[in-house]
């Protein structure tokens, strides 16, 4: 059979999963950069707004960085006039500053709606801790495409607004006056992931931390330590070194509390398998989010981490956490601090969001619709809140475009790579509300194969759509071949909001013919905080409350129901939502308003979760 171009591209990708990122000039991701004494480059960076990209293209529209001798006109050269007659038409040092990390839209009123290129510049000095050490630049996230230049030399580029990337910069850094220039472009494009159309704000900028990481010549670039699937006592995984001649090196894994100090020898790829049998492990759970201190040592390099161990699996229609059935009392969250305005990025932002989720009675959060920052994942790990992470394959992307697949699978690989040691993460979600077609099935199937090949310890899902059974408007089902490939059937439904009035819920019957657990990944209705009316007045808190009562009672009748993540914790900005005096650019489906006030439905859901706790005997 003749292979389509996408099938061929996918085969290549599955065969060479790591080499992909090298196309962009990057290394595989450095695991746990936070615990490597990173030197932060956060702070004020000078910026130039460049809607025509004149700092990138010459007047024939050829990128300057494709020229071996780029002209001074290229912004990444950070040129200064050489004498009084010299003409240089930009000056970073006289340009204003933006904070990094943070989106640009919420920092400057004139950038609120801006979609396009902004150039960032940051200068730094650097004295190496020790001769022979290596140096890396780590960038937590930039939305959407970043082209990165150091001292006038291109390091590479990265696409995808929500995942980290790093470049080796050993030998490129001077002791004084280095200039790092990042061109960030958040233009939406049909072939990208996500694509042109979303229901959230397209915040641009360097939205997460930027840091330098110094390591010895050979260092621990990656490790994966979790319980083997279905085993409560078998820690398994791998440790990988990077550097010249990594074969035959000794790696020590120590877990002091368990009196473990094991030595391993690396293979020709600098890699070693880990396989430990341990009796009476204290397992991570929402009731006891216990994490063990672990220390990995290889030659002069050492990295410490805190890792929780737990199992997550399905059995028939049950989700089992450490072998016990669990109901996922969840809520969906966007990565936004509505009160301050802008993308959430800090530990404080994460604290605000997760404290609200905790107050709601949640043991689970769906971090929609893209990978959120590492602070919230680490805090969830500490607080004992289970996490659904999501790839930004949203609505209608170009299923037939091999480049689009590469972009989607890169983002998935990057988030799995970053968070694979966090016990809190229990579900990798492939996509949200994507229309059924053969091309889309191939695409999603290949994404889920990628996820499983990197990490078989977690569950795979996707937020699917529900349908009426033909000729029976009130009978609803999941009619989607991808449901056959996931571990959990999750779907979004808006009966009572986009689909009739809340009273319709009592008439709906669900026929879900899979022997798998079900999560309602979205249900929700808009309410303007503080607006009151009767339960049929659109936009009122009473309508939203009524909607929740009717919906929760309806979905409770689905026999396989094992979790809910209603839409959504807090009102969030969306350019699709224009109704004056009600929406004003906000999606109002939050249970909490953009000013932090809890709406009536917050308490309805909290009551429901209280009942679930009693029913499941959960704390
Ligand atoms: C959905 C989408 C979500 C939207 C939501 C809404 O189905 O998954 O991104 O924001 O509906 O409010 O319409």
XYZ file of C-alpha atoms and ligand atoms in Angstrom:
632
model
C 0.000 0.000 0.000
C 1.272 3.436 -0.885
C 2.043 5.492 2.186
C 0.631 9.004 2.453
C 3.115 11.744 3.262
C 1.801 11.965 6.805
C 2.233 8.225 7.347
C 5.795 8.450 6.094
C 6.513 11.424 8.339
C 5.055 9.605 11.315
C 7.183 6.489 10.657
C 10.291 8.649 10.569
C 9.268 10.333 13.786
C 8.623 7.094 15.605
C 11.986 5.738 14.510
C 13.988 8.816 15.523
C 12.133 10.456 18.372
C 15.084 12.404 19.800
C 16.752 13.651 16.645
C 13.677 15.742 15.924
C 14.498 18.460 18.348
C 18.021 18.669 16.942
C 16.598 20.026 13.720
C 15.939 23.148 15.714
C 19.447 23.241 17.128
C 18.356 22.043 20.543
C 19.463 19.334 22.912
C 17.029 16.916 24.509
C 15.482 18.626 27.497
C 17.523 18.907 30.693
C 15.545 17.164 33.402
C 14.708 19.074 36.610
C 16.577 22.268 35.694
C 15.132 23.951 38.793
C 17.292 21.835 41.094
C 20.508 22.537 39.158
C 21.198 25.927 40.719
C 20.063 27.727 37.594
C 21.271 31.260 37.188
C 18.156 33.235 36.398
C 18.021 35.622 33.465
C 14.542 36.744 34.520
C 13.949 40.439 34.955
C 13.652 43.459 32.699
C 14.470 42.857 29.058
C 14.577 45.584 26.419
C 12.121 45.071 23.580
C 11.313 46.306 20.099
C 7.866 45.808 18.564
C 8.323 44.742 14.958
C 4.996 44.103 13.182
C 6.662 44.117 9.717
C 9.604 42.019 10.905
C 12.065 44.479 9.417
C 14.659 43.293 11.887
C 14.362 39.798 10.426
C 13.830 40.194 6.648
C 15.731 42.343 4.189
C 13.808 44.352 1.602
C 13.666 41.296 -0.691
C 12.061 39.440 2.178
C 15.014 37.125 2.755
C 15.711 36.398 6.410
C 18.939 38.041 7.539
C 19.839 34.949 9.539
C 20.175 32.915 6.335
C 23.062 35.089 5.300
C 26.427 33.853 6.657
C 27.364 37.499 7.279
C 24.178 39.099 8.541
C 24.010 42.837 8.183
C 23.858 45.167 11.131
C 20.272 45.863 10.158
C 19.374 42.455 11.545
C 18.135 43.176 15.034
C 19.838 40.109 16.442
C 23.199 41.810 15.712
C 22.412 44.407 18.389
C 24.398 46.894 16.327
C 25.573 50.303 17.490
C 26.732 53.138 15.185
C 30.494 52.744 14.644
C 31.010 56.451 14.125
C 28.942 59.577 13.873
C 28.041 58.945 10.221
C 26.967 55.361 10.686
C 23.275 54.632 10.247
C 21.704 52.107 12.617
C 17.941 52.375 12.851
C 17.252 50.543 16.095
C 18.663 50.598 19.596
C 17.710 48.011 22.161
C 19.310 49.869 25.016
C 17.193 52.949 24.398
C 14.040 50.865 23.943
C 11.596 50.207 26.778
C 11.551 47.058 28.904
C 9.178 44.194 29.574
C 9.299 41.747 32.436
C 10.423 38.206 31.742
C 8.692 35.924 32.488
C 5.295 37.367 31.589
C 3.137 37.836 28.558
C 3.436 41.203 26.830
C -0.321 41.826 26.485
C -0.898 42.399 30.186
C 2.165 44.615 30.650
C 1.489 47.391 28.164
C -1.930 48.628 27.170
C -0.802 49.191 23.585
C 0.197 45.528 23.365
C -3.094 44.185 24.630
C -4.300 42.988 21.211
C -0.874 42.663 19.614
C -0.173 39.535 17.573
C 3.148 39.530 15.780
C 6.861 39.816 16.442
C 8.555 41.386 19.430
C 12.332 41.283 19.859
C 13.683 40.897 23.393
C 17.248 41.661 24.467
C 19.028 40.859 27.681
C 22.712 41.439 28.406
C 24.664 39.437 30.956
C 28.137 38.657 32.218
C 29.174 35.146 33.006
C 32.097 33.666 34.850
C 32.253 29.899 34.662
C 32.369 28.074 38.000
C 35.060 25.758 36.727
C 37.120 25.327 33.552
C 35.737 22.534 31.380
C 32.170 23.106 32.497
C 29.375 23.271 29.961
C 26.728 25.947 29.746
C 23.088 25.747 28.654
C 20.359 28.244 28.017
C 16.980 27.051 29.281
C 13.746 28.773 28.266
C 10.554 27.670 30.050
C 8.193 28.817 27.273
C 7.677 31.475 24.628
C 4.452 31.898 22.722
C 4.554 30.908 19.871
C 7.747 30.767 17.865
C 11.083 31.836 19.293
C 14.231 32.457 17.232
C 17.116 32.663 19.642
C 20.440 34.465 19.078
C 23.436 34.814 21.352
C 26.110 37.415 20.620
C 24.854 37.639 17.044
C 24.856 33.875 16.394
C 21.656 31.930 15.884
C 21.190 29.122 18.412
C 18.021 27.782 16.817
C 14.295 28.147 17.037
C 11.408 26.594 18.855
C 7.736 26.347 18.015
C 4.957 25.801 20.533
C 3.857 28.232 23.199
C 3.781 26.106 26.312
C 6.795 23.851 26.587
C 10.451 24.309 27.529
C 13.552 24.036 25.356
C 17.275 24.405 25.829
C 20.407 25.084 23.803
C 24.012 24.344 24.593
C 26.019 27.587 24.624
C 29.376 26.291 25.852
C 32.152 28.361 24.298
C 29.794 31.055 23.040
C 29.770 33.129 26.189
C 32.270 35.782 27.186
C 32.942 36.976 30.714
C 31.437 40.397 29.960
C 28.613 41.832 27.937
C 26.901 38.924 26.253
C 23.699 39.777 24.478
C 20.866 37.326 24.208
C 18.186 38.228 21.690
C 14.923 36.368 21.312
C 12.503 37.091 18.513
C 9.072 35.998 19.696
C 6.246 35.754 17.203
C 2.713 34.880 18.349
C 0.968 35.214 14.959
C -1.687 32.514 14.693
C -1.326 30.284 11.639
C -3.557 27.673 10.058
C -0.870 24.976 10.066
C 0.208 25.449 13.686
C -0.820 23.835 16.970
C -3.044 25.367 18.214
C -4.361 26.792 15.004
C -6.140 30.054 14.101
C -9.226 29.409 16.131
C -9.301 29.092 19.915
C -11.490 30.267 22.767
C -8.670 31.812 24.802
C -6.360 34.799 24.659
C -3.294 34.428 22.504
C -0.881 35.872 25.058
C 2.522 36.483 23.471
C 5.976 36.768 24.959
C 8.579 34.983 26.994
C 6.022 33.674 29.409
C 8.158 31.418 31.612
C 11.590 31.472 33.292
C 14.851 31.894 31.409
C 18.005 30.543 33.032
C 21.601 29.489 32.505
C 22.576 26.046 33.700
C 26.203 25.116 34.201
C 27.198 21.467 34.286
C 30.355 19.374 34.276
C 31.510 17.988 30.894
C 29.532 14.815 31.482
C 26.248 15.376 33.283
C 22.913 13.782 34.102
C 20.704 15.096 31.344
C 17.656 12.976 31.992
C 16.061 10.407 34.251
C 12.691 8.772 34.646
C 11.816 7.101 37.940
C 8.269 5.932 38.574
C 6.537 2.756 39.684
C 6.269 0.195 36.954
C 2.717 -0.095 35.649
C 0.501 -2.160 37.999
C 3.294 -2.662 40.494
C 3.232 -1.133 43.949
C 6.821 -2.064 44.771
C 8.898 -1.842 41.613
C 10.570 1.497 40.874
C 11.750 1.388 37.318
C 13.051 3.727 34.663
C 16.344 5.072 33.406
C 19.120 7.608 33.890
C 20.943 9.193 30.936
C 24.263 11.010 30.846
C 25.327 13.487 28.206
C 28.823 14.432 27.100
C 31.770 12.919 25.321
C 32.495 9.245 26.057
C 29.548 8.555 28.308
C 29.887 4.807 27.996
C 30.968 2.785 31.022
C 30.463 5.600 33.516
C 29.264 4.942 37.040
C 25.950 6.430 38.089
C 24.770 6.278 41.674
C 21.133 6.444 42.681
C 20.505 7.110 46.313
C 17.219 7.206 48.236
C 18.523 7.830 51.766
C 15.250 7.129 53.529
C 15.095 3.665 51.964
C 18.803 3.120 52.550
C 19.282 2.678 48.834
C 22.618 3.528 47.277
C 22.848 1.627 44.012
C 25.524 1.897 41.368
C 24.944 1.416 37.651
C 27.211 1.448 34.598
C 26.093 3.312 31.497
C 25.819 1.737 28.054
C 27.130 3.186 24.790
C 24.347 5.764 24.793
C 25.246 6.950 28.271
C 22.128 5.298 29.575
C 21.322 2.848 32.324
C 18.126 1.088 33.299
C 16.883 1.255 36.881
C 14.836 -1.521 38.391
C 14.347 -1.596 42.171
C 12.119 -3.824 44.269
C 11.099 -2.090 47.463
C 8.790 -3.401 50.168
C 6.384 -1.121 52.040
C 6.812 1.997 49.955
C 4.874 4.968 51.238
C 2.722 5.667 48.189
C 1.800 9.123 46.937
C -1.903 9.942 47.082
C -4.114 13.020 47.644
C -4.452 11.943 51.287
C -0.685 11.574 51.684
C 1.272 13.267 48.868
C 4.495 11.771 50.093
C 7.643 12.278 48.017
C 10.996 10.635 48.570
C 14.237 12.572 48.341
C 16.408 11.065 45.668
C 19.962 11.951 44.707
C 21.634 10.947 41.451
C 25.407 11.266 41.167
C 27.631 10.752 38.137
C 31.277 11.836 38.345
C 31.272 15.541 39.253
C 27.570 15.948 38.630
C 24.776 15.556 41.126
C 21.062 16.286 40.968
C 18.450 15.973 43.687
C 14.724 15.557 43.313
C 11.629 14.720 45.313
C 9.631 12.006 43.681
C 6.298 10.494 44.659
C 5.495 6.904 43.737
C 1.983 5.713 42.951
C 0.200 3.580 40.423
C -2.657 4.686 38.224
C -4.562 2.278 36.032
C -8.018 1.323 34.888
C -9.893 -1.885 35.458
C -13.175 -2.189 33.595
C -14.957 1.051 34.338
C -12.869 1.904 37.404
C -9.865 4.188 37.791
C -7.524 2.697 40.360
C -5.064 4.835 42.297
C -2.653 2.560 44.141
C -5.110 -0.251 43.452
C -8.120 1.553 44.983
C -11.081 2.927 43.026
C -11.022 6.698 42.879
C -13.472 9.334 41.667
C -11.732 12.340 40.101
C -13.359 15.384 41.674
C -11.964 17.898 39.249
C -12.188 21.318 37.697
C -10.817 22.692 34.433
C -8.327 25.547 34.661
C -6.806 27.944 32.123
C -3.294 29.241 32.774
C -4.378 32.745 33.647
C -4.322 35.027 36.675
C -7.526 36.925 35.959
C -7.127 39.193 38.975
C -3.703 40.527 38.001
C -4.402 40.006 34.303
C -2.368 37.825 31.977
C -0.845 34.368 31.836
C -0.193 32.667 35.135
C 3.465 31.733 35.548
C 4.583 31.923 39.159
C 4.270 29.735 42.212
C 2.013 32.414 43.728
C -0.302 32.212 40.704
C -0.363 28.438 41.055
C -1.124 28.764 44.756
C -4.105 30.989 44.072
C -5.565 28.613 41.484
C -4.929 25.378 43.359
C -6.160 26.808 46.680
C -9.451 27.610 44.972
C -9.599 24.104 43.519
C -8.862 22.683 46.954
C -11.585 24.833 48.497
C -13.993 23.433 45.914
C -13.224 19.946 47.198
C -11.128 18.854 44.218
C -8.584 16.060 44.196
C -7.970 16.580 40.467
C -7.481 19.404 37.965
C -7.674 19.451 34.206
C -5.010 21.888 33.050
C -6.593 22.932 29.758
C -5.884 23.333 26.787
C -2.076 23.240 26.622
C 0.777 22.369 28.989
C 0.776 24.725 31.979
C 3.901 26.010 33.722
C 6.029 23.773 35.887
C 5.210 25.677 39.095
C 1.625 24.471 39.081
C 2.637 20.878 38.364
C 5.152 20.887 41.214
C 2.680 22.502 43.597
C -0.002 19.955 42.693
C 2.561 17.247 43.416
C 3.149 18.761 46.877
C -0.533 19.387 47.625
C -1.749 15.973 46.470
C -3.874 17.172 43.566
C -3.944 14.834 40.575
C -3.400 16.432 37.166
C -4.616 16.013 33.583
C -2.141 17.560 31.159
C -3.237 18.425 27.640
C -1.638 18.819 24.254
C -2.865 21.933 22.384
C -4.480 19.959 19.564
C -7.698 21.960 19.686
C -10.727 21.886 17.394
C -9.669 21.827 13.735
C -6.000 21.538 12.948
C -4.427 20.367 9.689
C -4.647 16.598 10.118
C -3.023 15.935 6.750
C -0.028 18.191 7.194
C 3.138 16.289 8.275
C 4.642 19.512 9.666
C 1.585 20.004 11.838
C 2.021 16.496 13.196
C 5.660 17.220 13.995
C 4.692 20.376 15.875
C 1.981 18.576 17.816
C 4.146 15.600 18.697
C 7.088 17.822 19.688
C 4.931 19.652 22.189
C 3.648 16.367 23.568
C 7.172 14.975 23.897
C 8.402 18.120 25.591
C 5.710 18.104 28.256
C 6.117 14.381 28.924
C 9.843 14.886 29.124
C 9.435 17.739 31.613
C 6.805 16.210 33.911
C 7.346 12.469 33.741
C 8.704 12.301 37.306
C 5.730 14.063 38.877
C 3.363 11.611 40.563
C 0.536 14.156 40.409
C 0.314 13.813 36.644
C -1.972 10.853 35.922
C -3.388 11.597 32.470
C -1.887 12.737 29.169
C -4.652 14.169 27.050
C -4.083 14.217 23.315
C -6.646 16.740 22.103
C -9.842 18.690 22.681
C -13.097 18.484 20.692
C -11.607 17.378 17.406
C -13.946 16.395 14.562
C -14.044 12.700 13.661
C -12.339 11.742 10.369
C -9.907 9.039 9.204
C -6.988 11.539 9.002
C -7.644 12.811 12.484
C -7.791 9.228 13.784
C -4.360 8.453 12.302
C -2.977 11.675 13.737
C -4.332 11.109 17.261
C -3.482 7.419 17.237
C 0.125 8.282 16.401
C 0.208 10.906 19.109
C -1.067 8.428 21.670
C 1.455 5.815 20.494
C 4.174 8.432 21.005
C 2.940 9.158 24.521
C 2.718 5.475 25.423
C 6.174 4.755 24.037
C 7.671 7.502 26.216
C 5.625 6.783 29.322
C 3.432 3.740 29.795
C 2.799 4.473 33.480
C 0.055 7.020 32.903
C -3.379 6.979 31.310
C -4.246 8.367 27.900
C -7.365 10.331 27.185
C -8.750 13.172 25.037
C -11.727 15.470 25.446
C -14.106 14.014 22.844
C -17.516 15.128 21.655
C -20.896 13.511 22.286
C -23.617 12.918 19.690
C -27.303 12.152 19.491
C -28.096 8.694 18.286
C -29.616 9.159 14.821
C -33.324 9.820 15.050
C -33.200 10.056 18.880
C -32.315 13.576 19.913
C -32.521 12.702 23.615
C -30.293 9.636 23.382
C -26.642 10.531 23.577
C -23.565 8.502 22.871
C -19.868 8.660 22.090
C -19.465 7.759 18.462
C -15.746 8.222 17.904
C -13.240 5.579 16.818
C -10.516 7.237 18.915
C -12.488 6.159 22.004
C -11.135 2.689 21.251
C -7.535 3.875 21.799
C -7.865 5.824 25.034
C -7.838 4.474 28.586
C -10.522 6.872 29.767
C -13.495 8.097 27.733
C -13.700 11.826 28.359
C -16.135 14.134 26.653
C -17.474 17.682 26.795
C -21.195 18.362 26.949
C -23.187 21.585 27.221
C -26.769 20.349 27.574
C -28.606 23.337 29.019
C -26.303 26.007 27.578
C -25.507 25.547 23.868
C -27.959 22.685 23.752
C -31.420 23.687 25.060
C -32.226 24.900 28.543
C -31.117 23.187 31.756
C -34.498 21.429 32.090
C -33.493 19.325 29.062
C -30.980 17.412 31.186
C -33.653 15.330 32.864
C -34.787 14.021 29.466
C -31.383 12.896 28.197
C -30.303 9.276 28.293
C -26.679 8.272 27.915
C -25.681 5.115 26.125
C -21.929 4.747 26.336
C -20.891 1.362 25.082
C -17.345 1.064 26.347
C -16.112 -0.920 29.291
C -13.953 2.037 30.317
C -14.215 4.798 32.920
C -15.879 8.048 31.857
C -14.883 11.602 32.729
C -17.032 14.585 31.787
C -14.181 16.846 30.770
C -16.432 19.893 30.340
C -19.877 21.057 31.298
C -20.589 24.692 31.995
C -22.681 27.819 31.602
C -21.839 31.524 31.644
C -22.795 33.771 34.544
C -21.732 37.340 35.141
C -20.593 37.483 38.757
C -23.070 39.551 40.761
C -25.836 39.401 38.147
C -29.030 37.944 39.553
C -32.315 36.816 38.067
C -34.481 33.723 38.058
C -33.086 30.374 37.012
C -34.024 30.918 33.357
C -32.363 34.344 33.046
C -29.307 33.872 30.823
C -26.032 35.115 32.292
C -27.397 35.184 35.849
C -25.743 33.306 38.701
C -29.094 31.572 39.257
C -29.096 30.169 35.694
C -25.589 28.821 36.167
C -26.546 27.310 39.515
C -29.644 25.650 38.008
C -27.533 24.424 35.087
C -25.078 22.781 37.508
C -27.826 21.117 39.550
C -29.502 19.671 36.463
C -26.243 18.648 34.814
C -24.689 16.988 37.833
C -27.845 15.030 38.433
C -27.887 13.968 34.744
C -24.258 12.875 34.513
C -24.455 11.053 37.857
C -26.716 8.555 36.115
C -23.935 7.484 33.720
C -22.912 4.141 35.241
C -19.245 4.473 34.199
C -18.845 8.029 35.550
C -15.544 8.270 37.428
C -14.747 11.957 37.241
C -15.841 15.455 36.274
C -13.872 18.581 35.369
C -16.545 21.254 34.809
C -15.735 24.276 32.690
C -14.193 26.263 34.401
C -12.644 27.493 37.688
C -12.280 31.201 36.820
C -13.627 33.515 34.110
C -10.980 33.859 31.416
C -10.198 36.248 28.616
C -11.380 35.304 25.154
C -11.572 37.433 22.019
C -14.600 35.378 20.928
C -16.721 36.775 23.753
C -17.868 40.263 22.800
C -21.297 40.821 24.359
C -21.196 44.294 25.973
C -21.877 44.577 29.700
C -21.882 40.792 30.091
C -18.831 39.303 28.453
C -16.665 42.296 27.517
C -13.971 39.947 26.270
C -14.382 37.319 29.001
C -15.699 33.794 28.848
C -17.981 33.869 31.893
C -18.211 30.158 32.598
C -15.987 30.564 35.651
C -17.259 29.439 39.036
C -15.211 32.402 40.239
C -15.387 35.845 38.640
C -12.368 37.682 37.241
C -12.343 39.706 40.465
C -12.103 36.575 42.602
C -15.740 36.325 43.773
C -17.298 32.907 44.022
C -20.540 32.512 42.112
C -23.468 30.467 43.397
C -22.600 27.432 41.257
C -19.256 27.156 43.042
C -21.159 26.018 46.107
C -23.381 23.669 44.097
C -20.346 21.845 42.769
C -18.710 21.870 46.195
C -21.819 20.206 47.662
C -21.747 17.576 44.884
C -18.105 16.792 45.649
C -18.921 16.469 49.340
C -21.496 13.813 48.466
C -19.012 12.030 46.194
C -16.487 11.946 49.013
C -18.991 10.267 51.281
C -20.009 7.837 48.542
C -16.413 6.884 47.717
C -15.180 7.140 51.297
C -12.579 9.668 50.091
C -10.980 12.275 52.344
C -15.613 24.094 24.725
C -14.141 24.257 24.606
C -13.619 25.348 25.510
C -14.540 26.553 25.440
C -15.877 26.137 25.959
C -16.921 27.257 25.915
O -16.172 23.103 24.376
O -13.456 23.071 24.814
O -12.329 25.687 25.114
O -14.031 27.632 26.141
O -16.378 25.092 25.187
O -16.963 28.053 26.820
O -17.668 27.319 24.937
